[in-house]
Coordinates of C-alpha atoms in Angstrom, one line a residue:
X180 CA -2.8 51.3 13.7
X181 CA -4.7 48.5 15.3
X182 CA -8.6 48.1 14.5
X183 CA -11.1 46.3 16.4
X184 CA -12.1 44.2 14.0
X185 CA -13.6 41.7 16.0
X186 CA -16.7 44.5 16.2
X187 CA -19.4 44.0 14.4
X188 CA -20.4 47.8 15.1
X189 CA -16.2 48.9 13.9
X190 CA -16.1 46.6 10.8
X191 CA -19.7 48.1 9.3
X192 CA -18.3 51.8 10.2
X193 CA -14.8 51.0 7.8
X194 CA -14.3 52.7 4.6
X195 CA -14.2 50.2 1.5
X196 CA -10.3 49.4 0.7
X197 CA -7.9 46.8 -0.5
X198 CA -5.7 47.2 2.0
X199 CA -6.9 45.1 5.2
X200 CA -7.6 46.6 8.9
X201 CA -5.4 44.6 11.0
X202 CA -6.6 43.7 14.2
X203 CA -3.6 43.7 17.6
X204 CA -1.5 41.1 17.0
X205 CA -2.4 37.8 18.3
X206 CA 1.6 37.1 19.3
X207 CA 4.8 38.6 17.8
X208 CA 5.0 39.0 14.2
X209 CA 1.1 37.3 14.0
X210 CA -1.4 39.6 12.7
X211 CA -5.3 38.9 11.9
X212 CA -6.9 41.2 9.4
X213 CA -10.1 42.1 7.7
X214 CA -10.6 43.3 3.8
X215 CA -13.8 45.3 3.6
X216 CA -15.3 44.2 0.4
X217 CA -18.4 46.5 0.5
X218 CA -20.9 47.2 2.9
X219 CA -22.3 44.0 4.5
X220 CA -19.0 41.9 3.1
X221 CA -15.4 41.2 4.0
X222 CA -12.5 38.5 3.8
X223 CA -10.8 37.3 6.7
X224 CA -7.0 37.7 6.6
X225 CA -4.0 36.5 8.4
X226 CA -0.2 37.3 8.2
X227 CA 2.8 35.9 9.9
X228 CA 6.4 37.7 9.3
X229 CA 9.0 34.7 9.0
X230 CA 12.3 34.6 10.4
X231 CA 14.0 36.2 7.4
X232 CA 11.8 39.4 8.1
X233 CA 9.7 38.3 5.2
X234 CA 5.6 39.0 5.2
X235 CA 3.7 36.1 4.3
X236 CA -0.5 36.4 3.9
X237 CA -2.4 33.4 3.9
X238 CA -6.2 34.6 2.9
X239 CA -8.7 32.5 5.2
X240 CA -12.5 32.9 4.1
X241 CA -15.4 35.2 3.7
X242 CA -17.1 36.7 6.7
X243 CA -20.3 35.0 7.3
X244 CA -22.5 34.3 10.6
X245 CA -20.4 30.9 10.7
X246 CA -17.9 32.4 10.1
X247 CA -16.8 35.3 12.6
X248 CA -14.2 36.6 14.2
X249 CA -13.7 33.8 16.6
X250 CA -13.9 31.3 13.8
X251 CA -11.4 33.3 11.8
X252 CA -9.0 33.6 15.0
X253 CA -8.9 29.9 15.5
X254 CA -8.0 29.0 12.0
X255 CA -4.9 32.1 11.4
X256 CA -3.7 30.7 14.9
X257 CA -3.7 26.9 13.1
X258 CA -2.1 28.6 10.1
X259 CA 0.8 29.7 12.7
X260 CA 1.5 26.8 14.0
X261 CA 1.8 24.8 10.7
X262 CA 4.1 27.9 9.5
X263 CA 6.1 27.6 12.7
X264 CA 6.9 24.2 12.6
X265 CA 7.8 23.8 8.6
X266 CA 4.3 23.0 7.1
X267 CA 3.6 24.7 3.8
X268 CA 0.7 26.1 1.8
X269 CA 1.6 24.0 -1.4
X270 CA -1.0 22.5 -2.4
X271 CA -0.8 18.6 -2.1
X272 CA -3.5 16.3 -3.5
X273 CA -4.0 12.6 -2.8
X274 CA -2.3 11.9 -5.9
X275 CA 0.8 14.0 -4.9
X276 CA 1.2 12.3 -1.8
X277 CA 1.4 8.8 -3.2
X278 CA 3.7 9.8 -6.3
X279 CA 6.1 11.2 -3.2
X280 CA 5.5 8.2 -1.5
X281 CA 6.5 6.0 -4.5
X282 CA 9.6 8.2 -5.2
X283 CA 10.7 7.9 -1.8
X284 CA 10.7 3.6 -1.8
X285 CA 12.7 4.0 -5.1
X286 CA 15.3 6.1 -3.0
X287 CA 15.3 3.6 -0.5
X288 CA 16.2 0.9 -2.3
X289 CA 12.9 -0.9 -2.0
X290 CA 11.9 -1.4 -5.6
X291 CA 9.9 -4.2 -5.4
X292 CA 7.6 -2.4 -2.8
X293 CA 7.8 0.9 -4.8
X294 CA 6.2 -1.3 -8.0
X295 CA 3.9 -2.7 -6.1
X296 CA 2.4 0.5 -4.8
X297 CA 2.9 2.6 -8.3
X298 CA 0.6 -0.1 -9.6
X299 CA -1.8 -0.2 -7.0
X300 CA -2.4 3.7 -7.8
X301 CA -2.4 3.5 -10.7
X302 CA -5.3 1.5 -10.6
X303 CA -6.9 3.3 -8.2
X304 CA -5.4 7.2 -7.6
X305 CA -4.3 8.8 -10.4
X306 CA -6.6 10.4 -12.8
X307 CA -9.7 9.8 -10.0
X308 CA -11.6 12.5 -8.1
X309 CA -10.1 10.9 -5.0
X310 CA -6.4 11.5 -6.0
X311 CA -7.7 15.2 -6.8
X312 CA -8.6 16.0 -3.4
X313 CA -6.3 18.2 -1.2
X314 CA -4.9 16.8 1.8
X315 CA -5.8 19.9 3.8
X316 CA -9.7 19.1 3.2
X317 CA -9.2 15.5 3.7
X318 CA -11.6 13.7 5.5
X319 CA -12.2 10.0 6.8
X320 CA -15.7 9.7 4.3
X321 CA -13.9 10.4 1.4
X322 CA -11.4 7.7 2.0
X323 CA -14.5 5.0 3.1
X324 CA -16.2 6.4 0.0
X325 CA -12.7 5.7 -2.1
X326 CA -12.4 2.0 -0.6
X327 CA -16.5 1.3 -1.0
X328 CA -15.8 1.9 -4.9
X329 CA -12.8 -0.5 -5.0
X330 CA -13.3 -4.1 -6.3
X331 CA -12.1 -7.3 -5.6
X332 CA -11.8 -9.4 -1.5
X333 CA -11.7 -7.5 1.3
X334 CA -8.2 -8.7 1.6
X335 CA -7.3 -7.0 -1.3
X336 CA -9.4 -3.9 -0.7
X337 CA -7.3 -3.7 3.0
X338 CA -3.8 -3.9 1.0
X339 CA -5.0 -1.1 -1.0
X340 CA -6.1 1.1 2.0
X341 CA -2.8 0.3 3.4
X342 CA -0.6 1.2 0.9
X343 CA -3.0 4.7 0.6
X344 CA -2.8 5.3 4.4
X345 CA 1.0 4.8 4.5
X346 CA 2.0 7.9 1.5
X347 CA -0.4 9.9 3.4
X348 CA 1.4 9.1 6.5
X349 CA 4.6 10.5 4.9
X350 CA 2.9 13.4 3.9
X351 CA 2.2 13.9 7.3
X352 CA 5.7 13.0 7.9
X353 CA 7.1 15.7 5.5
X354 CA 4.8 18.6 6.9
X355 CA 2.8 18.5 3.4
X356 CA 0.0 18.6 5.9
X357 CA -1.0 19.2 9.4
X358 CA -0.3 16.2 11.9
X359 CA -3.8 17.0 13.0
X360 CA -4.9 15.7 9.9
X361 CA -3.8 12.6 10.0
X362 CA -6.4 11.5 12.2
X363 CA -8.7 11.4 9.2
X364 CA -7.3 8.6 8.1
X365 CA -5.6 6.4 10.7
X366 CA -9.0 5.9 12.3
X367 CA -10.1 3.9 9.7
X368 CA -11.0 -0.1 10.5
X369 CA -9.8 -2.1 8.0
X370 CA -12.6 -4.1 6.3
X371 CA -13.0 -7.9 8.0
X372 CA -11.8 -10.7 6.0
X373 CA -13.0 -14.4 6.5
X374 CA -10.1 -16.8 6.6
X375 CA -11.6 -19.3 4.4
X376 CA -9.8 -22.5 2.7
X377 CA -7.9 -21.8 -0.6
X378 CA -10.6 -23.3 -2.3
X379 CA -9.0 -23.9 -6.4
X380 CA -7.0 -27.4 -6.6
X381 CA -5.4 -28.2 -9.8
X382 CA -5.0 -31.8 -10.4
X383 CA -2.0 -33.2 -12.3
X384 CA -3.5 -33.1 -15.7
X385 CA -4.6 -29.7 -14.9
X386 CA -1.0 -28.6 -13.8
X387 CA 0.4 -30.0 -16.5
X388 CA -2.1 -28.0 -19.0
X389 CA -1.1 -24.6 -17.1
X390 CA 2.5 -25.2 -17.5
X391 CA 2.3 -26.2 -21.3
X392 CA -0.2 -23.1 -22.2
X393 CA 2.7 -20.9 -20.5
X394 CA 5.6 -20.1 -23.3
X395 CA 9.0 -18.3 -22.1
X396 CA 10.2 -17.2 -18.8
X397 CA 6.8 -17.2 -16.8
X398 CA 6.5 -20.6 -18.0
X399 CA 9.6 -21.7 -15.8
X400 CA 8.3 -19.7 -13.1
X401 CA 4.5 -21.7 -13.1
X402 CA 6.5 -25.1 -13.5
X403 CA 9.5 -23.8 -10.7
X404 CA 6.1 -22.9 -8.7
X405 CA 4.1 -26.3 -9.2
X406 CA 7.2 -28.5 -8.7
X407 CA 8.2 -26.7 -5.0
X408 CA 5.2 -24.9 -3.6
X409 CA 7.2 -22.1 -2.7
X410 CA 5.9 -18.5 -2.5
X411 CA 5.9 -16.7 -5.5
X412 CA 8.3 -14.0 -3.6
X413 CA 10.7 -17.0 -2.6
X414 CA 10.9 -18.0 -6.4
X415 CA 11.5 -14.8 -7.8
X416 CA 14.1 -13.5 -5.4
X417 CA 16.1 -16.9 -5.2
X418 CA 19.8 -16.3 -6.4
X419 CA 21.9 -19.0 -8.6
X420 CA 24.4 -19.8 -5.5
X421 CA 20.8 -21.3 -3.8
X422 CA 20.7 -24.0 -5.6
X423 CA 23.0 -26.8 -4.9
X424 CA 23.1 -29.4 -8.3
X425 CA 25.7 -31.4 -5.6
X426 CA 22.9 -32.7 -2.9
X427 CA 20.0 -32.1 -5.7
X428 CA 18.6 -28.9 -2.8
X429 CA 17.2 -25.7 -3.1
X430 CA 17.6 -23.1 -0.2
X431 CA 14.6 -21.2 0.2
X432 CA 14.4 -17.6 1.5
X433 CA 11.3 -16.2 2.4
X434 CA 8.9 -14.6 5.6
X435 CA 9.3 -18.2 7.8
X436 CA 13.0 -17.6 7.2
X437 CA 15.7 -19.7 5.7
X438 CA 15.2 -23.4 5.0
X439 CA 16.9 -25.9 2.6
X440 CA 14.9 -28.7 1.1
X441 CA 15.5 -31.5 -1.4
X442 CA 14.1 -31.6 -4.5
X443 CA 12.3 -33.9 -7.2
X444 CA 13.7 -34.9 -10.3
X445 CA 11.6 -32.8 -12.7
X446 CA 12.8 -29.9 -10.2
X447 CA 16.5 -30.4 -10.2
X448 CA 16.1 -30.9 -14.0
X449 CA 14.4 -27.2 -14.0
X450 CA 17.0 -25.8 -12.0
X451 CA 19.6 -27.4 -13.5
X452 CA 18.4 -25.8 -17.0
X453 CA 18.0 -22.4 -15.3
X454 CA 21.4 -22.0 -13.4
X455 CA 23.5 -23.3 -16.4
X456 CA 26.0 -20.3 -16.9
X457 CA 24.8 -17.9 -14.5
X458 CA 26.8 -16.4 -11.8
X459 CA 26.5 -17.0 -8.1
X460 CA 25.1 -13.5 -7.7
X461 CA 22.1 -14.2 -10.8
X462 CA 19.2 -14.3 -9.9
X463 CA 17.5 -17.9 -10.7
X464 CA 14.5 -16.7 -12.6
X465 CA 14.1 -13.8 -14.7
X466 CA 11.4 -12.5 -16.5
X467 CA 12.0 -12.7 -20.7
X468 CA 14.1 -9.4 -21.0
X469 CA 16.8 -11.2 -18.6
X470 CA 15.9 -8.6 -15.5
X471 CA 14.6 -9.7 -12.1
X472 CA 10.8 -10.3 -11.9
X473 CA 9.2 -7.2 -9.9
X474 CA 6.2 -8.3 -7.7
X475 CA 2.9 -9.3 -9.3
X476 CA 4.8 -8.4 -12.9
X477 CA 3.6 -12.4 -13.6
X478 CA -0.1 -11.8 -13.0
X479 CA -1.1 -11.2 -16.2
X480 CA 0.7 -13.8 -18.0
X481 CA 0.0 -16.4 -15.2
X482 CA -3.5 -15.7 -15.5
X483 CA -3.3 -15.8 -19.4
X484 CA -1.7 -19.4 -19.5
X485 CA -4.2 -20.4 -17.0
X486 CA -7.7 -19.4 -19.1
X487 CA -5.6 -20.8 -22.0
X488 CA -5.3 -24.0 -20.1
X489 CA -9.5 -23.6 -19.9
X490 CA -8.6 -23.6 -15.5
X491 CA -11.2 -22.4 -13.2
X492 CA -11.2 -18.3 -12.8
X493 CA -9.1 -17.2 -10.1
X494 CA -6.2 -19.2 -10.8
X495 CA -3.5 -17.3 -9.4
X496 CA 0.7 -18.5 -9.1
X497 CA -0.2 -19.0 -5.3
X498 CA -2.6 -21.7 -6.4
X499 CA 0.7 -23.9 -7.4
X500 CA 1.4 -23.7 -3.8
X501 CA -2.0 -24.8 -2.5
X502 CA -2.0 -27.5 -4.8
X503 CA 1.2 -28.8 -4.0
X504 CA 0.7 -28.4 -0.6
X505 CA -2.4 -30.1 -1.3
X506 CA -1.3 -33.4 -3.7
X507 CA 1.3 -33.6 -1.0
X508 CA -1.1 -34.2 1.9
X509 CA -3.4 -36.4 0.0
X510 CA -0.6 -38.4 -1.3
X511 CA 0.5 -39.1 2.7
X512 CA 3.5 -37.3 2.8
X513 CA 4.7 -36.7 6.9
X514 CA 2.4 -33.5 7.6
X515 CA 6.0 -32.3 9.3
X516 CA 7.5 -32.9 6.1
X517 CA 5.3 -31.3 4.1
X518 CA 5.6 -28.1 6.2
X519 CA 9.4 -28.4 6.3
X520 CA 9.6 -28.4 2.3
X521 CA 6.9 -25.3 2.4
X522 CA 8.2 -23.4 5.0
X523 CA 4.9 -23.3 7.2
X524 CA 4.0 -24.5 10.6
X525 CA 1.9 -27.4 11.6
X526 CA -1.0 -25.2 12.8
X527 CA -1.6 -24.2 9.4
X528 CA -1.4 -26.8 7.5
X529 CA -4.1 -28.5 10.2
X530 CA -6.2 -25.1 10.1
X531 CA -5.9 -25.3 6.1
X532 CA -5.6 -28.7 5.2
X533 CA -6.6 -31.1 8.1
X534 CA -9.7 -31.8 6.2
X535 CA -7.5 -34.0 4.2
X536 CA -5.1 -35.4 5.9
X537 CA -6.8 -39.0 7.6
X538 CA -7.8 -38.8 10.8
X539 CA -6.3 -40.2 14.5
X540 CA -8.7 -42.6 14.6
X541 CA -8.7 -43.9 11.7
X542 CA -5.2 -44.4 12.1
X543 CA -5.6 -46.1 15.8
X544 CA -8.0 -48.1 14.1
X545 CA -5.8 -49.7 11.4
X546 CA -3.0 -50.8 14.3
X547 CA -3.9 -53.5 16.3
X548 CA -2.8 -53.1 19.7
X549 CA -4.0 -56.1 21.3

């Protein structure tokens, strides 16, 4: 029998029960219905009957003045939809999201990524009130409230965010939440960032106190970094067959693409040391335990090695490649050249570095043309 609920003057008139009064239903198999608490209170209930004939009751707040009829419609005709398209009432926190987000790198094969991101929430999900919230009350302040607490650049805050945003995405993606929901999140404007110079140069005495404080196998990835200026991502993912003792090279593979440059003595010497009885397939350098470095798994003992050395805070492995980049510059090295070895272009290197590199007319200046 079908109440009308959505009466003020009905709902007072109904007899106190446990069972609800179930309003017409909104569409086939979609009822709304009210529990009468006592005499000035209620719940707000709706049910849905799934394709397997099954009831399912999802209970959807108290009656209030706020919160009428109307109000209560709305959100049992939001529940439907979510039901109707595979969305379920498991409740997913924050945290939940990102360990499904992390699981689902490791399946596809992306391990480096899926360390990254484990270690970014670590830091900053799991075990906080932010990682407790459910997705279904999600909103944009708590996720500007989240990144306001974070420390460090705003580069680094934005590479948090991102990481964040992208499990809650999937989430999305896996009906752990509404689609609507999502724009509570992909709104959000990552935090500016000022391009400024890499400002930390380590000179060749200082260079040569980092690599010395270093013991074991991060020690031969600060001296493999110093010697080459390649990206720390380059280094770590470079394979034995890349290095060619023959021509005294090193083939590089990394976000400018591929590129094969010569390298120094003390270089070839490194790499000579490092690819003696490994197989084509090895990777070049390996972290102490013999397996593959994982990204940022160096931080710590880079940063280590370099307070030992007594360097400026904020010495990081990427500082090897500003320095190079830099002693290679100063030392007049072909600005194409340099940019050849690093894999880079010539804007950046003038955008980064033109302050050192001596100017057109000084140049003009020191060739008489007349």
């Amino acid at each position: 029998m079908a109440h009308d609920i959505h009466k003020v003057s009905v709902r007072n008139k109904l007899p106190i029960r446990r069972e609800p009064y179930w309003a017409a239903p909104i569409a086939r198999g979609k009822f709304i219905g009210f529990r009468k608490i006592d005499d000035t209170s209620g719940t707000w209930i709706a049910r849905l009957r799934d394709d397997a004939g099954r009831q399912q009751y999802k209970s959807l707040g108290y009656l209030s003045e706020e919160f009428d009829f109307d109000k209560a419609k709305a959100d049992a005709e939001a529940w439907f939809k979510n039901r109707d398209v595979g969305i379920t009432d498991d409740v997913v926190t924050v945290a939940d999201a990102c360990k499904a987000y992390v699981e689902d790198l490791k399946q596809a094969h992306r391990k480096d990524t899926a360390h990254d991101a484990e270690g970014r929430f670590n830091r900053t999900i799991y075990k906080t009130s932010f990682g407790d919230i459910h997705l279904n009350k999600f909103r944009t302040k708590h996720l500007k409230d989240w990144r306001a607490s974070l420390t460090g650049s705003a580069a680094a805050v934005n590479r948090n965010g991102n990481t964040v945003i992208a499990a809650l995405n999937l989430a999305a993606k896996n009906r752990y939440v509404s689609a609507d929901r999502a724009q509570e999140w992909t709104g959000l404007t990552p935090l500016a960032v000022t391009n400024k110079r890499r400002t930390i140069y380590l000179d060749l005495n200082q260079r040569r106190a980092w690599i010395a404080s270093a013991t074991g196998a991060v020690r031969d990835l600060i001296e493999a970094a110093v010697l080459t200026g390649a990206r720390p991502g380059e280094l770590v993912k470079a394979k034995r067959s890349q290095f060619d003792a023959r021509t005294e090279s090193m083939t590089f593979i990394g976000k400018t693409g591929e590129r094969t440059v010569p390298l120094s003595r003390p270089a070839v010497a490194l790499f000579k040391r490092l690819a003696k009885d490994k197989l084509p397939s090895a990777s070049l350098l390996t972290r102490d335990d013999g397996k593959p470095w994982a990204h940022s798994d160096w931080n710590k003992l880079v940063k280590e090695a370099a307070t030992k050395a007594g360097l400026p805070k904020g010495v990081v492995l990427y500082t090897a490649r500003h320095s190079f980049i830099t002693a290679a510059v100063t030392s007049g090295m072909a600005t194409l050249s340099v940019t050849r070895i690093v894999g880079t272009s010539l804007q950046m290197i003038e955008k980064h570095y033109g302050h050192l590199v001596e100017s057109a007319r000084d140049r003009l200046d020191a060739v008489r043309m007349v």
